Amino acid sequence: MNLDNLNDKQLEAVKSVGSPNLIFAGAGSGKTRVLTYKIAYLIKELGIPPENILAVTFTNKAAQEMQSRVQELLDFDISSISIGTFHSISAQILRKEIHHLGMSNNFIIYDQPDSVSVIKDSIKDLGLDIKQFEPKTFKNHISSLKNQLISYEEAETLADDFLSKKVAEVYKIYQEQLSSNSALDFDDLLLKPLELFKQFPEILDKYQNIYKYVLVDEYQDTNKPQFEFIHSLSIKHRDICVVGDDDQSIYGWRGADISNILNFSDAFGDSQIFKLEQNYR
């Protein structure tokens, strides 16, 4: 495998294994190159089976690009590597395991308009005026609660004013509707695996042993559920490599938590930290 395309820092990051790796990489510093070479290096040079590698990013486009770039570096079929978005990887796990939580493995995934429509009905069920209590605003409030791992039961306890009480009530009806329709929204795709891992340690153990090496792109944009998901899967082996830019968090509106990258070593233990400072743009 030819590693001549990498500068010294990139090469050091690619070859670092055996401890958690945090790679600080600004725009144009070759971070995707480092991630793709690292995946290829793990398989070709270290002999890690492709099915034991999980690589997670934020968009389908980024996942497809990572897959095709890794394929260019390896001369065999790499379809057994799990490369995908947080939502797609979570959905794959849930399609196999969610029956343990009493839901059908053939659950429906609600997109934003579907969710807003159910919330609109939930607001009407409470006898509230949807002009005054805007369904999209309520959806954002509920999504924010979910991103903080706050259930509707906790939301009811925490509610200390009229609006937050109404949000908690709508949240409860909304979740009951989802459940009766055998449906999950996008936030639930991230929350349900955490529920599974917590209630069924043997399922967590199974996926920890499948995904022995975990890589995460754009780590600065992870929110609380995404952090918990990655942490749960990788804390057993501590073979994790994350790449992020602490100066740039473009998904702040989705509840991205910059402390995930700043407190990486606290969360995963003694870590190797690399800074890619050479800009190729």
PDB file of C-alpha atoms in Angstrom, residues 97-206:
ATOM      1  CA  GLU A  97     -32.969  -5.354  17.046  1.00  0.00           C
ATOM      2  CA  ILE A  98     -35.893  -3.007  17.790  1.00  0.00           C
ATOM      3  CA  HIS A  99     -38.274  -5.920  18.390  1.00  0.00           C
ATOM      4  CA  HIS A 100     -36.542  -6.251  21.787  1.00  0.00           C
ATOM      5  CA  LEU A 101     -38.201  -2.923  22.659  1.00  0.00           C
ATOM      6  CA  GLY A 102     -41.607  -4.223  21.574  1.00  0.00           C
ATOM      7  CA  MET A 103     -41.669  -2.528  18.148  1.00  0.00           C
ATOM      8  CA  SER A 104     -41.816  -4.104  14.717  1.00  0.00           C
ATOM      9  CA  ASN A 105     -38.512  -4.364  12.826  1.00  0.00           C
ATOM     10  CA  ASN A 106     -40.515  -3.035   9.847  1.00  0.00           C
ATOM     11  CA  PHE A 107     -41.077   0.351  11.517  1.00  0.00           C
ATOM     12  CA  ILE A 108     -41.809   3.424   9.389  1.00  0.00           C
ATOM     13  CA  ILE A 109     -39.437   6.409   9.424  1.00  0.00           C
ATOM     14  CA  TYR A 110     -41.260   9.743   9.541  1.00  0.00           C
ATOM     15  CA  ASP A 111     -39.668  12.664   7.734  1.00  0.00           C
ATOM     16  CA  GLN A 112     -40.101  16.266   8.857  1.00  0.00           C
ATOM     17  CA  PRO A 113     -43.512  16.885   7.155  1.00  0.00           C
ATOM     18  CA  ASP A 114     -44.864  13.585   8.594  1.00  0.00           C
ATOM     19  CA  SER A 115     -43.719  14.571  12.089  1.00  0.00           C
ATOM     20  CA  VAL A 116     -45.128  18.102  11.836  1.00  0.00           C
ATOM     21  CA  SER A 117     -48.469  16.685  10.674  1.00  0.00           C
ATOM     22  CA  VAL A 118     -48.705  14.377  13.744  1.00  0.00           C
ATOM     23  CA  ILE A 119     -47.693  17.250  16.028  1.00  0.00           C
ATOM     24  CA  LYS A 120     -50.362  19.450  14.444  1.00  0.00           C
ATOM     25  CA  ASP A 121     -52.991  16.806  15.313  1.00  0.00           C
ATOM     26  CA  SER A 122     -51.538  16.484  18.831  1.00  0.00           C
ATOM     27  CA  ILE A 123     -51.879  20.261  19.380  1.00  0.00           C
ATOM     28  CA  LYS A 124     -55.490  20.119  18.176  1.00  0.00           C
ATOM     29  CA  ASP A 125     -56.153  17.160  20.536  1.00  0.00           C
ATOM     30  CA  LEU A 126     -55.259  19.464  23.428  1.00  0.00           C
ATOM     31  CA  GLY A 127     -57.793  22.034  22.201  1.00  0.00           C
ATOM     32  CA  LEU A 128     -55.065  24.540  21.314  1.00  0.00           C
ATOM     33  CA  ASP A 129     -55.108  26.918  18.345  1.00  0.00           C
ATOM     34  CA  ILE A 130     -52.448  25.902  15.790  1.00  0.00           C
ATOM     35  CA  LYS A 131     -52.090  29.543  14.707  1.00  0.00           C
ATOM     36  CA  GLN A 132     -51.039  30.420  18.225  1.00  0.00           C
ATOM     37  CA  PHE A 133     -49.152  27.167  18.874  1.00  0.00           C
ATOM     38  CA  GLU A 134     -47.227  26.621  15.657  1.00  0.00           C
ATOM     39  CA  PRO A 135     -46.589  22.898  14.903  1.00  0.00           C
ATOM     40  CA  LYS A 136     -43.105  23.487  13.405  1.00  0.00           C
ATOM     41  CA  THR A 137     -42.053  25.423  16.510  1.00  0.00           C
ATOM     42  CA  PHE A 138     -43.305  22.577  18.715  1.00  0.00           C
ATOM     43  CA  LYS A 139     -41.400  20.091  16.534  1.00  0.00           C
ATOM     44  CA  ASN A 140     -38.206  22.101  17.102  1.00  0.00           C
ATOM     45  CA  HIS A 141     -38.816  22.195  20.874  1.00  0.00           C
ATOM     46  CA  ILE A 142     -39.403  18.423  20.972  1.00  0.00           C
ATOM     47  CA  SER A 143     -36.346  17.760  18.792  1.00  0.00           C
ATOM     48  CA  SER A 144     -34.247  19.916  21.116  1.00  0.00           C
ATOM     49  CA  LEU A 145     -35.463  17.914  24.141  1.00  0.00           C
ATOM     50  CA  LYS A 146     -34.641  14.639  22.373  1.00  0.00           C
ATOM     51  CA  ASN A 147     -31.155  15.907  21.485  1.00  0.00           C
ATOM     52  CA  GLN A 148     -30.620  16.520  25.198  1.00  0.00           C
ATOM     53  CA  LEU A 149     -31.846  12.956  25.911  1.00  0.00           C
ATOM     54  CA  ILE A 150     -34.911  14.302  27.745  1.00  0.00           C
ATOM     55  CA  SER A 151     -37.967  12.018  27.571  1.00  0.00           C
ATOM     56  CA  TYR A 152     -41.509  13.398  27.671  1.00  0.00           C
ATOM     57  CA  GLU A 153     -41.803  12.174  31.282  1.00  0.00           C
ATOM     58  CA  GLU A 154     -38.733  14.240  32.231  1.00  0.00           C
ATOM     59  CA  ALA A 155     -39.999  17.158  30.139  1.00  0.00           C
ATOM     60  CA  GLU A 156     -43.245  17.137  32.169  1.00  0.00           C
ATOM     61  CA  THR A 157     -41.237  17.225  35.415  1.00  0.00           C
ATOM     62  CA  LEU A 158     -38.934  20.007  34.183  1.00  0.00           C
ATOM     63  CA  ALA A 159     -41.702  22.197  32.692  1.00  0.00           C
ATOM     64  CA  ASP A 160     -41.903  25.428  34.689  1.00  0.00           C
ATOM     65  CA  ASP A 161     -44.021  27.717  32.493  1.00  0.00           C
ATOM     66  CA  PHE A 162     -47.132  27.498  30.324  1.00  0.00           C
ATOM     67  CA  LEU A 163     -45.310  26.908  27.024  1.00  0.00           C
ATOM     68  CA  SER A 164     -42.927  24.224  28.294  1.00  0.00           C
ATOM     69  CA  LYS A 165     -45.883  22.438  29.943  1.00  0.00           C
ATOM     70  CA  LYS A 166     -47.778  22.449  26.638  1.00  0.00           C
ATOM     71  CA  VAL A 167     -44.670  21.265  24.762  1.00  0.00           C
ATOM     72  CA  ALA A 168     -44.355  18.357  27.228  1.00  0.00           C
ATOM     73  CA  GLU A 169     -48.034  17.457  26.749  1.00  0.00           C
ATOM     74  CA  VAL A 170     -47.748  17.554  22.956  1.00  0.00           C
ATOM     75  CA  TYR A 171     -44.471  15.571  23.157  1.00  0.00           C
ATOM     76  CA  LYS A 172     -46.287  12.823  25.091  1.00  0.00           C
ATOM     77  CA  ILE A 173     -49.205  12.583  22.614  1.00  0.00           C
ATOM     78  CA  TYR A 174     -46.765  12.725  19.682  1.00  0.00           C
ATOM     79  CA  GLN A 175     -44.685   9.801  21.034  1.00  0.00           C
ATOM     80  CA  GLU A 176     -47.817   7.771  21.716  1.00  0.00           C
ATOM     81  CA  GLN A 177     -48.962   8.396  18.125  1.00  0.00           C
ATOM     82  CA  LEU A 178     -45.577   7.367  16.734  1.00  0.00           C
ATOM     83  CA  SER A 179     -45.669   4.221  18.815  1.00  0.00           C
ATOM     84  CA  SER A 180     -49.200   3.249  17.741  1.00  0.00           C
ATOM     85  CA  ASN A 181     -48.224   3.843  14.089  1.00  0.00           C
ATOM     86  CA  SER A 182     -45.057   1.746  14.528  1.00  0.00           C
ATOM     87  CA  ALA A 183     -43.052   4.805  13.467  1.00  0.00           C
ATOM     88  CA  LEU A 184     -39.852   6.615  14.471  1.00  0.00           C
ATOM     89  CA  ASP A 185     -38.804  10.154  13.646  1.00  0.00           C
ATOM     90  CA  PHE A 186     -35.206  11.100  12.768  1.00  0.00           C
ATOM     91  CA  ASP A 187     -34.348  11.889  16.389  1.00  0.00           C
ATOM     92  CA  ASP A 188     -35.688   8.510  17.534  1.00  0.00           C
ATOM     93  CA  LEU A 189     -33.300   6.781  15.115  1.00  0.00           C
ATOM     94  CA  LEU A 190     -30.489   8.080  17.337  1.00  0.00           C
ATOM     95  CA  LEU A 191     -32.272   7.525  20.664  1.00  0.00           C
ATOM     96  CA  LYS A 192     -33.619   3.992  20.229  1.00  0.00           C
ATOM     97  CA  PRO A 193     -30.182   2.303  19.907  1.00  0.00           C
ATOM     98  CA  LEU A 194     -29.201   3.944  23.222  1.00  0.00           C
ATOM     99  CA  GLU A 195     -32.364   2.521  24.784  1.00  0.00           C
ATOM    100  CA  LEU A 196     -31.487  -0.914  23.419  1.00  0.00           C
ATOM    101  CA  PHE A 197     -27.897  -0.740  24.674  1.00  0.00           C
ATOM    102  CA  LYS A 198     -29.052   0.337  28.126  1.00  0.00           C
ATOM    103  CA  GLN A 199     -31.818  -2.236  28.537  1.00  0.00           C
ATOM    104  CA  PHE A 200     -30.007  -5.127  26.844  1.00  0.00           C
ATOM    105  CA  PRO A 201     -26.254  -5.102  27.660  1.00  0.00           C
ATOM    106  CA  GLU A 202     -25.829  -8.274  25.611  1.00  0.00           C
ATOM    107  CA  ILE A 203     -26.912  -6.357  22.474  1.00  0.00           C
ATOM    108  CA  LEU A 204     -24.383  -3.601  23.234  1.00  0.00           C
ATOM    109  CA  ASP A 205     -21.721  -6.275  23.765  1.00  0.00           C
ATOM    110  CA  LYS A 206     -22.609  -7.832  20.398  1.00  0.00           C
TER     111      LYS A 206
END
